[in-house]
Amino acid sequence: MRFRFPGFGRQESVHDYVGVLVPLEEAHLHSHSARSGRCEFEEARTSSDDPEVDVSEAGAPKDSDNEDAGMLQMSAAEYSIEGLRREVRKGQRQGQWSEYELKSKLINKAIQDIGMGRYNWQLFVLCGFGWFADNLWMQGVSLTLPSLSAEFGVSEKQVRYTTSSLFVGLCIGSFTWGLGSDIVGRRIAFNATLLITSIFGIWAAYASSWVSVCILFACLGTGVGGNLPVDGALFLEILPDSSSALLTLLSVWWPVGQLVSSIFAWYFMTNWPVEEGWRHFVMTIGIITFIMFLIRFGVFHLFESPKFLLSKGRQAEAVAVVHGIAHRNKKKTWLTEEILDAVVDSEGTERTTTRVSATNIIKQNLMSFSVDHIRPLFQNRKLGTATLLMWFCWSTIGLGYPLFNAFLPQYLSHGGSGAPTNDNTTPAETYRNYAIISVVGVPGSLLAAYTVDHKSPFLGRKGTLAISTLVSAIFLFLFATFGTTPNSQLFFTCVEAFCQNIMYGVLYAFTPEIFPAPVRGAGTGVASFLNRVTGLIAPILAANVPGDGTTTPIYMSAFLILAAFGGMVLIPIETRGRQRL
């Protein structure tokens, strides 16, 4: 396969993709409406001379208040400058639409008309690498704890600070790369996160002390922490609205990362001496991460996000990227710079410079933490209640999940004895059981993708989330109370892992759907921040609880997950079947 190693300075041009452009008059033949069989070839008749004709039956969206529905389904007659002007200005808006907002909506429409294709599916896999790497290293660090404790003579409780060092890096990485991708672009951040992770991951295999291991794990965390926010944003910005559910399906890569990590740990740590096994393991997953970087950077030609280019005043390149996506998908597009300018050029538009400076981006991101920016989340009682409960759920899960999962290899190594010992279960059994648990967890994400849209009153987003969380809490209690043998621990943990993968899969989908678009970034941003911060606290608690620390953290985890279940039941919003606003 040919490696391109493209330069970051390359500028896209519409001249690179000859043959994809069609006249606006023919746009309806290549639209989303045409593919779905709903394209009309005349204006909907709404005049009084034919009062029996319903607008909704003539091709217009039935929910006239929903701007997204209108942009998804347009009649042929609306593919004109005037028709597009009306469509991009639909929806409630305080004040005038800005030039950037209108052009962004028009680019959304063009991408929707191109539809899902080869480029989108390739990017689904490459963005999945980010989810994969996140759990590959999260679980990888956990799997090294018993070996680090044995080699460096660190107590089982003290070695848990290793996980804290990783979470420090995750917190820094999630903020830095989330902000940095708005400044330097999605493409650079998309590639740099995996590169940084692989460099420090491989370096960690040569660490000579426990402190140096912690420092290097913190450094690789700065790369891993940027994967989810950067990859998610990039994928969403080129994803057709009608296929937005695929963002949820990305979560299936997460348990696959855990599975791969557990299999390699099982192989290396049971066939090499304690001081060598974990080093070979960390080296291997570091090389895997570097290979994923090479595939992203050298094999796949990634287009920069058209939204980012538009925000930087690079409109020609933004249009060229849309043409490039159409070319890669073997589709046509009607978008040109002239159409963008013509649709925006009318009264009622705030004519401001499209370019957004790095200083303004930083200010906008810092404003997301201000009270004024968060206040709209509490504009009514229902939304305010849902916001607080969702943040509560993210916080309790963020603390409860790592209290159990981050130290699971340690718990399994005790064999249910309730105290650290090397006599109850062999290293081979420990890592074999961990691999089995990882395999069982993978179908959970797939089941979540099915149940979130199920019509049963007990399922949907809220029902599936609550049920999976409750079962997770129950089996954590059972693990701590009745997990007295390796086999009983394996059974309880398999059920718990299966349900927790359902829980996380639904949580990632449900959370952004609750918040309205103008404050969606603030709502999900605070939720993610609380999740990372509480995750940082978990290893500190686990290292300082009274006693031997083998059961108390598990009971704490169970109580926290149970508290999250209580919050989920009280959330007053169900988003199943609702149009994403």
Coordinates of C-alpha atoms in Angstrom, one line a residue:
M1 CA 0.0 0.0 0.0
R2 CA 1.4 3.4 -1.0
F3 CA 2.3 5.8 1.8
R4 CA 1.7 9.5 1.0
F5 CA 2.9 11.3 4.1
P6 CA 0.9 14.4 3.1
G7 CA 2.1 17.8 4.2
F8 CA -0.1 19.7 6.5
G9 CA 0.3 22.8 4.3
R10 CA -1.5 21.3 1.3
Q11 CA -4.5 23.4 0.3
E12 CA -7.5 21.7 -1.3
S13 CA -8.9 23.0 -4.5
V14 CA -12.1 22.4 -6.4
H15 CA -9.9 21.9 -9.5
D16 CA -8.7 18.7 -8.0
Y17 CA -12.1 17.2 -8.2
V18 CA -13.4 17.8 -11.7
G19 CA -16.8 16.3 -12.6
V20 CA -18.5 16.3 -9.2
L21 CA -20.3 19.7 -9.6
V22 CA -23.8 19.8 -10.9
P23 CA -25.9 23.0 -11.6
L24 CA -28.2 24.0 -8.8
E25 CA -31.2 23.4 -11.1
E26 CA -30.2 19.7 -11.1
A27 CA -29.5 19.5 -7.4
H28 CA -32.8 17.8 -6.6
L29 CA -31.7 14.8 -8.7
H30 CA -28.7 14.2 -6.3
S31 CA -30.3 15.1 -3.0
H32 CA -31.1 13.3 0.2
S33 CA -34.8 13.7 -0.7
A34 CA -34.3 12.0 -4.0
R35 CA -32.5 9.0 -2.4
S36 CA -35.3 8.6 0.2
G37 CA -38.0 8.8 -2.5
R38 CA -39.6 12.0 -1.2
C39 CA -38.4 14.5 -3.8
E40 CA -41.2 16.6 -5.4
F41 CA -40.9 18.5 -8.6
E42 CA -43.1 21.4 -7.9
E43 CA -43.8 23.9 -5.1
A44 CA -46.2 22.7 -2.5
R45 CA -49.6 24.3 -3.3
T46 CA -50.7 26.4 -0.3
S47 CA -53.0 28.9 -2.0
S48 CA -56.7 29.2 -1.2
D49 CA -57.7 27.9 -4.7
D50 CA -56.9 24.4 -3.5
P51 CA -57.6 24.4 0.2
E52 CA -57.7 20.6 0.5
V53 CA -54.0 20.2 -0.1
D54 CA -51.9 19.8 3.0
V55 CA -48.5 21.3 2.9
S56 CA -47.0 18.4 4.8
E57 CA -48.4 15.9 2.2
A58 CA -46.8 17.9 -0.6
G59 CA -43.2 17.4 0.4
A60 CA -42.8 19.9 3.1
P61 CA -41.7 18.7 6.6
K62 CA -44.6 18.0 8.9
D63 CA -42.9 19.7 11.8
S64 CA -42.7 23.2 10.6
D65 CA -41.0 24.4 13.7
N66 CA -38.1 22.0 13.2
E67 CA -35.4 23.5 11.0
D68 CA -33.5 20.2 10.7
A69 CA -36.4 18.4 9.2
G70 CA -36.7 21.2 6.6
M71 CA -33.1 20.9 5.6
L72 CA -33.3 17.1 5.3
Q73 CA -36.3 17.1 3.0
M74 CA -36.5 19.8 0.4
S75 CA -38.7 20.0 -2.7
A76 CA -37.0 20.5 -6.1
A77 CA -38.4 24.0 -6.4
E78 CA -36.5 25.0 -3.2
Y79 CA -33.1 24.2 -4.8
S80 CA -32.7 27.8 -5.8
I81 CA -31.0 30.8 -4.2
E82 CA -34.3 32.1 -2.7
G83 CA -35.3 28.6 -1.6
L84 CA -31.9 28.0 0.2
R85 CA -32.1 31.5 1.7
R86 CA -35.4 30.5 3.3
E87 CA -34.2 27.1 4.5
V88 CA -31.0 28.2 6.2
R89 CA -32.9 30.9 8.1
K90 CA -35.6 28.6 9.5
G91 CA -35.7 28.1 13.3
Q92 CA -35.8 30.4 16.2
R93 CA -32.9 32.8 16.6
Q94 CA -32.2 35.7 19.0
G95 CA -31.0 38.5 16.8
Q96 CA -29.6 38.2 13.3
W97 CA -28.0 35.1 11.8
S98 CA -24.3 35.5 11.4
E99 CA -22.6 34.9 8.1
Y100 CA -20.7 31.9 9.5
E101 CA -23.8 30.3 10.9
L102 CA -25.7 30.5 7.6
K103 CA -22.8 29.1 5.6
S104 CA -22.3 26.3 8.1
K105 CA -25.9 25.3 7.7
L106 CA -25.6 25.3 4.0
I107 CA -22.5 23.1 4.2
N108 CA -24.5 20.7 6.4
K109 CA -27.1 20.6 3.7
A110 CA -24.5 19.8 1.0
I111 CA -23.0 17.0 3.1
Q112 CA -26.4 15.6 3.8
D113 CA -27.1 15.5 0.0
I114 CA -23.9 13.7 -0.7
G115 CA -24.8 11.1 2.0
M116 CA -22.9 8.3 3.5
G117 CA -20.2 6.8 1.4
R118 CA -16.7 5.4 1.2
Y119 CA -15.0 8.4 2.8
N120 CA -17.4 8.5 5.8
W121 CA -17.0 4.7 6.5
Q122 CA -13.2 5.0 6.2
L123 CA -13.3 7.8 8.7
F124 CA -15.6 5.8 11.0
V125 CA -12.8 3.2 11.2
L126 CA -10.0 5.8 11.7
C127 CA -12.0 7.7 14.4
G128 CA -12.7 4.3 15.9
F129 CA -8.9 4.0 16.5
G130 CA -9.3 6.9 18.9
W131 CA -11.9 5.1 21.0
F132 CA -9.9 1.9 20.7
A133 CA -6.7 3.6 21.9
D134 CA -8.5 5.2 24.8
N135 CA -9.5 1.9 26.4
L136 CA -6.4 0.1 25.2
W137 CA -4.3 2.3 27.4
M138 CA -6.8 2.8 30.2
Q139 CA -7.0 -1.0 30.7
G140 CA -3.4 -1.5 29.8
V141 CA -2.2 0.7 32.7
S142 CA -4.5 -1.2 35.0
L143 CA -3.1 -4.6 33.8
T144 CA 0.5 -3.5 34.7
L145 CA -0.3 -2.7 38.3
P146 CA 0.4 -6.2 39.8
S147 CA 3.7 -6.3 37.9
L148 CA 4.8 -2.8 38.9
S149 CA 4.1 -3.6 42.5
A150 CA 6.2 -6.8 42.3
E151 CA 9.1 -5.3 40.4
F152 CA 9.6 -2.0 42.2
G153 CA 8.5 -3.2 45.7
V154 CA 5.5 -0.8 45.8
S155 CA 2.6 -1.8 48.0
E156 CA -0.7 -2.8 46.3
K157 CA -2.5 0.3 47.6
Q158 CA 0.4 2.7 46.8
V159 CA 0.8 1.4 43.2
R160 CA -2.8 2.6 42.5
Y161 CA -1.4 6.2 42.2
T162 CA -0.1 5.0 38.8
T163 CA -3.6 5.3 37.6
S164 CA -3.9 8.8 39.1
S165 CA -0.9 9.8 37.0
L166 CA -2.7 8.6 33.8
F167 CA -5.8 10.6 34.8
V168 CA -3.8 13.7 35.2
G169 CA -2.6 13.4 31.6
L170 CA -6.1 12.6 30.5
C171 CA -7.5 15.8 32.0
I172 CA -4.7 17.9 30.4
G173 CA -5.1 16.1 27.1
S174 CA -8.9 16.4 26.9
F175 CA -8.8 20.2 27.5
T176 CA -5.7 21.0 25.5
W177 CA -6.6 19.0 22.3
G178 CA -10.2 20.0 22.5
L179 CA -9.2 23.6 22.5
G180 CA -6.2 23.1 20.2
S181 CA -8.2 21.5 17.4
D182 CA -10.2 24.7 17.2
I183 CA -7.0 26.7 16.7
V184 CA -4.6 24.5 14.6
G185 CA -7.3 22.4 13.0
R186 CA -8.8 18.9 13.4
R187 CA -6.3 17.2 11.0
I188 CA -3.2 18.0 13.0
A189 CA -4.8 17.1 16.3
F190 CA -6.3 14.0 14.8
N191 CA -2.8 12.6 14.0
A192 CA -0.8 14.1 16.8
T193 CA -2.8 12.5 19.6
L194 CA -1.9 8.9 18.6
L195 CA 1.7 9.9 17.8
I196 CA 2.2 11.4 21.3
T197 CA 0.6 8.3 22.9
S198 CA 2.8 5.9 21.0
I199 CA 6.0 7.7 21.7
F200 CA 5.6 7.9 25.5
G201 CA 4.0 4.5 25.6
I202 CA 7.0 2.8 24.0
W203 CA 9.3 4.9 26.1
A204 CA 7.5 3.7 29.3
A205 CA 8.7 0.2 28.5
Y206 CA 12.2 1.3 29.3
A207 CA 11.4 3.1 32.6
S208 CA 13.9 2.3 35.4
S209 CA 11.7 3.2 38.4
W210 CA 8.1 3.4 39.4
V211 CA 8.2 7.2 39.5
S212 CA 9.5 7.4 35.9
V213 CA 6.7 4.9 34.9
C214 CA 4.1 7.3 36.4
I215 CA 5.6 10.3 34.6
L216 CA 5.6 8.6 31.3
F217 CA 2.1 7.3 31.7
A218 CA 1.0 10.9 32.5
C219 CA 2.7 12.1 29.3
L220 CA 1.0 9.4 27.1
G221 CA -2.3 10.4 28.8
T222 CA -2.0 13.9 27.3
G223 CA -2.3 12.2 23.9
V224 CA -4.9 9.6 24.8
G225 CA -7.1 12.3 26.4
G226 CA -7.5 14.1 23.2
N227 CA -8.8 11.2 21.2
L228 CA -12.4 11.2 22.1
P229 CA -13.1 15.0 21.8
V230 CA -11.1 15.5 18.6
D231 CA -12.2 12.3 16.8
G232 CA -15.8 12.8 17.8
A233 CA -15.9 16.4 16.6
L234 CA -14.2 15.6 13.3
F235 CA -16.5 12.6 12.5
L236 CA -19.6 14.6 13.5
E237 CA -18.7 17.5 11.2
I238 CA -18.6 15.4 8.1
L239 CA -21.4 13.1 9.0
P240 CA -24.8 13.5 7.2
D241 CA -27.6 14.4 9.7
S242 CA -29.6 11.3 8.7
S243 CA -26.6 9.1 9.8
S244 CA -25.8 10.8 13.1
A245 CA -26.6 7.6 15.0
L246 CA -23.2 6.3 13.8
L247 CA -21.5 8.6 16.4
T248 CA -23.0 6.3 19.0
L249 CA -21.8 3.2 17.3
L250 CA -18.3 4.5 17.5
S251 CA -18.4 3.3 21.2
V252 CA -18.2 -0.3 20.0
W253 CA -14.4 0.3 19.5
W254 CA -14.0 1.0 23.2
P255 CA -14.5 -2.6 24.5
V256 CA -12.5 -3.9 21.5
G257 CA -9.6 -1.9 22.9
Q258 CA -10.0 -3.5 26.3
L259 CA -10.2 -7.0 24.6
V260 CA -6.9 -6.5 22.7
S261 CA -5.2 -5.1 25.8
S262 CA -6.3 -8.1 27.9
I263 CA -5.2 -10.7 25.3
F264 CA -1.7 -9.3 25.0
A265 CA -1.4 -8.9 28.8
W266 CA -2.4 -12.6 29.1
Y267 CA 0.3 -13.6 26.7
F268 CA 3.2 -11.5 27.9
M269 CA 2.7 -11.5 31.6
T270 CA 2.2 -15.2 31.9
N271 CA 5.2 -16.2 29.7
W272 CA 7.9 -13.8 30.9
P273 CA 9.4 -12.9 34.3
V274 CA 7.6 -10.2 36.2
E275 CA 10.2 -7.6 35.3
E276 CA 10.0 -8.3 31.6
G277 CA 6.4 -9.3 30.9
W278 CA 4.8 -5.9 31.5
R279 CA 7.6 -4.2 29.5
H280 CA 6.9 -6.4 26.5
F281 CA 3.2 -5.7 26.9
V282 CA 3.5 -1.9 27.1
M283 CA 6.0 -2.0 24.1
T284 CA 3.5 -4.0 22.1
I285 CA 0.5 -1.8 22.6
G286 CA 2.7 1.2 22.0
I287 CA 3.7 -0.2 18.6
I288 CA 0.0 -0.9 17.9
T289 CA -0.7 2.7 18.6
F290 CA 2.1 3.8 16.3
I291 CA 0.8 1.6 13.5
M292 CA -2.6 3.2 13.9
F293 CA -0.9 6.6 13.6
L294 CA 0.9 5.5 10.4
I295 CA -2.4 4.4 8.9
R296 CA -4.0 7.7 9.7
F297 CA -1.1 9.8 8.6
G298 CA 0.5 7.9 5.8
V299 CA -2.2 5.8 4.1
F300 CA -5.4 7.8 4.5
H301 CA -5.8 11.3 3.0
L302 CA -7.8 13.2 5.6
F303 CA -9.7 16.3 4.7
E304 CA -9.7 19.1 7.1
S305 CA -13.0 19.9 8.7
P306 CA -15.0 22.3 6.4
K307 CA -16.4 24.0 9.5
F308 CA -12.8 24.8 10.8
L309 CA -11.8 26.1 7.4
L310 CA -14.8 28.3 7.2
S311 CA -14.1 29.7 10.7
K312 CA -10.6 30.6 9.5
G313 CA -11.9 32.5 6.5
R314 CA -10.7 29.8 4.1
Q315 CA -14.1 29.4 2.3
A316 CA -12.6 28.2 -1.0
E317 CA -10.9 25.3 0.8
A318 CA -14.1 24.5 2.7
V319 CA -16.0 24.2 -0.6
A320 CA -13.1 22.1 -2.1
V321 CA -13.3 19.7 0.9
V322 CA -17.1 19.1 0.2
H323 CA -16.2 18.5 -3.4
G324 CA -13.5 16.1 -2.3
I325 CA -15.9 14.1 -0.1
A326 CA -18.3 13.9 -3.0
H327 CA -15.5 12.7 -5.3
R328 CA -14.4 10.0 -2.7
N329 CA -18.0 8.9 -2.3
K330 CA -18.6 8.9 -6.1
K331 CA -21.5 11.4 -5.7
K332 CA -22.3 14.9 -7.0
T333 CA -22.6 18.2 -5.2
W334 CA -24.1 21.6 -6.0
L335 CA -22.1 23.7 -3.5
T336 CA -20.0 26.5 -4.8
E337 CA -18.5 29.7 -3.3
E338 CA -20.9 31.7 -5.4
I339 CA -23.9 29.9 -3.9
L340 CA -22.6 30.4 -0.4
D341 CA -22.2 34.1 -0.9
A342 CA -25.5 34.5 -2.7
V343 CA -27.5 32.7 -0.1
V344 CA -25.9 34.8 2.7
D345 CA -26.1 38.1 0.8
S346 CA -29.5 39.4 1.9
E347 CA -31.1 41.6 4.5
G348 CA -31.4 40.2 8.0
T349 CA -27.8 38.8 8.0
E350 CA -25.1 40.0 10.3
R351 CA -22.2 40.7 7.9
T352 CA -19.2 40.0 10.0
T353 CA -15.8 38.7 9.1
T354 CA -15.9 35.0 8.8
R355 CA -12.4 34.4 10.2
V356 CA -12.3 33.5 13.9
S357 CA -9.0 34.2 15.5
A358 CA -7.2 32.0 18.0
T359 CA -7.7 34.6 20.7
N360 CA -11.5 34.6 20.1
I361 CA -11.6 30.8 20.1
I362 CA -9.8 30.7 23.5
K363 CA -12.2 33.3 24.9
Q364 CA -15.2 31.4 23.5
N365 CA -13.9 28.2 25.2
L366 CA -13.3 29.9 28.5
M367 CA -16.8 31.4 28.3
S368 CA -18.2 27.9 28.2
F369 CA -17.3 27.7 31.9
S370 CA -18.9 31.0 32.7
V371 CA -22.3 31.3 34.5
D372 CA -23.8 33.3 31.6
H373 CA -23.1 30.6 29.1
I374 CA -24.4 27.8 31.3
R375 CA -27.5 29.7 32.5
P376 CA -29.6 28.7 29.3
L377 CA -29.4 25.1 30.5
F378 CA -31.7 26.2 33.3
Q379 CA -34.1 28.3 31.3
N380 CA -37.0 26.1 32.4
R381 CA -37.6 23.7 35.2
K382 CA -37.6 20.5 33.1
L383 CA -34.3 21.3 31.3
G384 CA -32.6 22.5 34.5
T385 CA -33.6 19.3 36.3
A386 CA -32.4 17.1 33.4
T387 CA -29.1 19.0 33.3
L388 CA -28.3 18.6 37.0
L389 CA -29.3 15.0 37.0
M390 CA -27.2 14.2 33.9
W391 CA -24.2 15.9 35.5
F392 CA -24.8 14.0 38.7
C393 CA -24.8 10.7 36.7
W394 CA -21.6 11.6 34.9
S395 CA -19.9 12.5 38.2
T396 CA -21.0 9.4 40.1
I397 CA -20.1 7.0 37.2
G398 CA -16.8 8.8 36.7
L399 CA -15.9 8.1 40.3
G400 CA -17.5 4.6 40.6
Y401 CA -16.3 3.1 37.3
P402 CA -12.5 3.3 37.9
L403 CA -12.9 2.4 41.6
F404 CA -13.7 -1.1 40.3
N405 CA -12.4 -1.4 36.7
A406 CA -9.1 0.4 37.1
F407 CA -8.0 -2.2 39.8
L408 CA -9.8 -5.3 38.5
P409 CA -6.6 -7.2 37.7
Q410 CA -5.6 -6.7 41.4
Y411 CA -9.0 -7.9 42.6
L412 CA -8.9 -11.0 40.3
S413 CA -5.4 -11.8 41.4
H414 CA -6.7 -12.3 45.0
G415 CA -8.9 -15.1 43.8
G416 CA -11.7 -14.1 46.1
S417 CA -9.6 -14.3 49.3
G418 CA -10.3 -10.8 50.4
A419 CA -6.6 -10.0 51.0
P420 CA -3.5 -9.6 48.8
T421 CA -1.9 -13.0 48.3
N422 CA -0.1 -14.9 45.6
D423 CA -1.5 -18.3 46.5
N424 CA -5.2 -18.2 45.4
T425 CA -5.0 -17.8 41.6
T426 CA -2.1 -18.0 39.2
P427 CA -1.2 -15.1 36.9
A428 CA -2.4 -17.2 33.9
E429 CA -5.8 -17.5 35.5
T430 CA -6.0 -13.8 36.3
Y431 CA -5.2 -12.6 32.8
R432 CA -7.3 -15.4 31.2
N433 CA -10.3 -14.3 33.2
Y434 CA -9.7 -10.7 32.3
A435 CA -9.6 -11.6 28.6
I436 CA -12.9 -13.5 29.0
I437 CA -14.5 -10.5 30.7
S438 CA -13.4 -8.3 27.8
V439 CA -14.9 -10.6 25.2
V440 CA -18.2 -10.7 27.0
G441 CA -18.3 -6.9 27.2
V442 CA -18.1 -6.3 23.4
P443 CA -21.7 -7.4 22.6
G444 CA -23.0 -4.9 25.2
S445 CA -22.2 -1.9 22.9
L446 CA -23.9 -3.6 20.0
L447 CA -27.0 -4.3 22.1
A448 CA -27.1 -0.7 23.2
A449 CA -27.2 0.5 19.6
Y450 CA -30.3 -1.6 19.1
T451 CA -32.2 -1.0 22.3
V452 CA -31.9 2.8 22.3
D453 CA -34.5 3.1 19.5
H454 CA -36.7 0.2 20.5
K455 CA -40.3 1.1 20.9
S456 CA -40.8 -0.8 24.2
P457 CA -41.8 1.6 27.1
F458 CA -39.1 -0.1 29.2
L459 CA -36.3 0.5 26.7
G460 CA -35.3 3.5 24.6
R461 CA -32.5 5.8 25.8
K462 CA -33.7 6.3 29.4
G463 CA -35.0 2.8 30.0
T464 CA -31.9 1.0 28.6
L465 CA -29.6 3.3 30.5
A466 CA -31.4 2.8 33.8
I467 CA -31.7 -1.0 33.6
S468 CA -28.1 -1.5 32.6
T469 CA -26.9 0.7 35.4
L470 CA -29.0 -1.0 38.0
V471 CA -27.8 -4.5 37.0
S472 CA -24.2 -3.2 37.0
A473 CA -24.6 -2.0 40.6
I474 CA -26.3 -5.2 41.7
F475 CA -23.5 -7.4 40.4
L476 CA -20.8 -5.1 41.9
F477 CA -22.5 -5.8 45.3
L478 CA -22.5 -9.5 44.5
F479 CA -18.9 -9.5 43.5
A480 CA -17.8 -7.8 46.8
T481 CA -20.1 -10.0 48.9
F482 CA -20.1 -13.4 47.3
G483 CA -17.1 -13.4 45.0
T484 CA -15.1 -15.8 47.1
T485 CA -13.7 -18.0 44.3
P486 CA -12.1 -17.2 40.9
N487 CA -15.1 -18.7 39.1
S488 CA -17.7 -16.7 41.0
Q489 CA -15.7 -13.5 40.5
L490 CA -15.5 -14.3 36.8
F491 CA -19.3 -14.8 36.5
F492 CA -20.2 -11.6 38.4
T493 CA -17.7 -9.5 36.5
C494 CA -18.8 -10.8 33.1
V495 CA -22.4 -9.7 33.7
E496 CA -21.2 -6.4 35.2
A497 CA -18.9 -5.7 32.2
F498 CA -21.7 -6.5 29.7
C499 CA -24.1 -4.1 31.4
Q500 CA -21.5 -1.4 31.8
N501 CA -20.7 -1.4 28.1
I502 CA -24.4 -0.9 27.5
M503 CA -24.5 1.9 30.0
Y504 CA -21.6 3.8 28.5
G505 CA -22.9 3.2 24.9
V506 CA -26.3 4.8 25.8
L507 CA -24.8 7.5 27.9
Y508 CA -22.7 8.8 25.1
A509 CA -25.8 9.0 22.9
F510 CA -28.3 10.2 25.4
T511 CA -26.3 13.1 26.9
P512 CA -25.9 15.4 23.8
E513 CA -29.5 14.8 22.8
I514 CA -30.8 16.2 26.0
F515 CA -29.2 19.6 25.6
P516 CA -30.5 22.1 22.9
A517 CA -27.9 22.9 20.2
P518 CA -27.0 26.5 21.4
V519 CA -25.8 25.1 24.7
R520 CA -25.0 21.5 23.8
G521 CA -21.2 22.1 23.9
A522 CA -21.5 23.6 27.4
G523 CA -23.7 20.9 28.7
T524 CA -21.6 18.0 27.4
G525 CA -18.4 19.8 28.2
V526 CA -19.2 20.2 31.9
A527 CA -20.4 16.5 32.0
S528 CA -17.0 15.4 30.5
F529 CA -15.0 17.6 32.8
L530 CA -16.8 16.2 35.9
N531 CA -16.3 12.7 34.7
R532 CA -12.5 13.2 34.3
V533 CA -12.1 15.0 37.6
T534 CA -13.9 12.4 39.6
G535 CA -12.0 9.7 37.8
L536 CA -8.8 11.4 39.0
I537 CA -10.1 11.2 42.6
A538 CA -10.9 7.5 42.4
P539 CA -7.3 6.1 42.6
I540 CA -6.5 8.4 45.5
L541 CA -9.6 7.1 47.4
A542 CA -8.7 3.5 46.6
A543 CA -5.1 4.0 47.8
N544 CA -6.2 5.5 51.2
V545 CA -9.3 3.6 52.2
P546 CA -8.9 1.8 55.6
G547 CA -8.0 -1.9 55.6
D548 CA -6.4 -3.9 52.8
G549 CA -8.4 -2.1 50.1
T550 CA -9.8 -5.2 48.5
T551 CA -13.5 -4.8 49.1
T552 CA -14.2 -1.3 50.3
P553 CA -13.5 0.3 46.9
I554 CA -15.9 -2.2 45.3
Y555 CA -18.7 -1.4 47.7
M556 CA -18.0 2.3 47.1
S557 CA -18.2 1.7 43.4
A558 CA -21.5 -0.2 43.8
F559 CA -23.1 2.6 45.8
L560 CA -22.0 5.2 43.3
I561 CA -23.4 3.3 40.3
L562 CA -26.6 2.7 42.2
A563 CA -26.8 6.5 42.9
A564 CA -26.4 7.1 39.2
F565 CA -29.3 4.7 38.6
G566 CA -31.5 6.8 40.9
G567 CA -30.5 10.0 39.0
M568 CA -31.3 8.3 35.6
V569 CA -34.8 7.3 36.7
L570 CA -35.6 10.9 37.7
I571 CA -34.4 12.5 34.4
P572 CA -37.6 14.0 33.0
I573 CA -36.6 13.8 29.3
E574 CA -36.7 10.8 26.9
T575 CA -35.1 11.6 23.4
R576 CA -36.1 8.4 21.6
G577 CA -37.8 9.3 18.3
R578 CA -37.2 13.0 18.7
Q579 CA -35.5 15.1 16.0
R580 CA -32.1 16.3 17.1
L581 CA -32.2 20.0 17.4

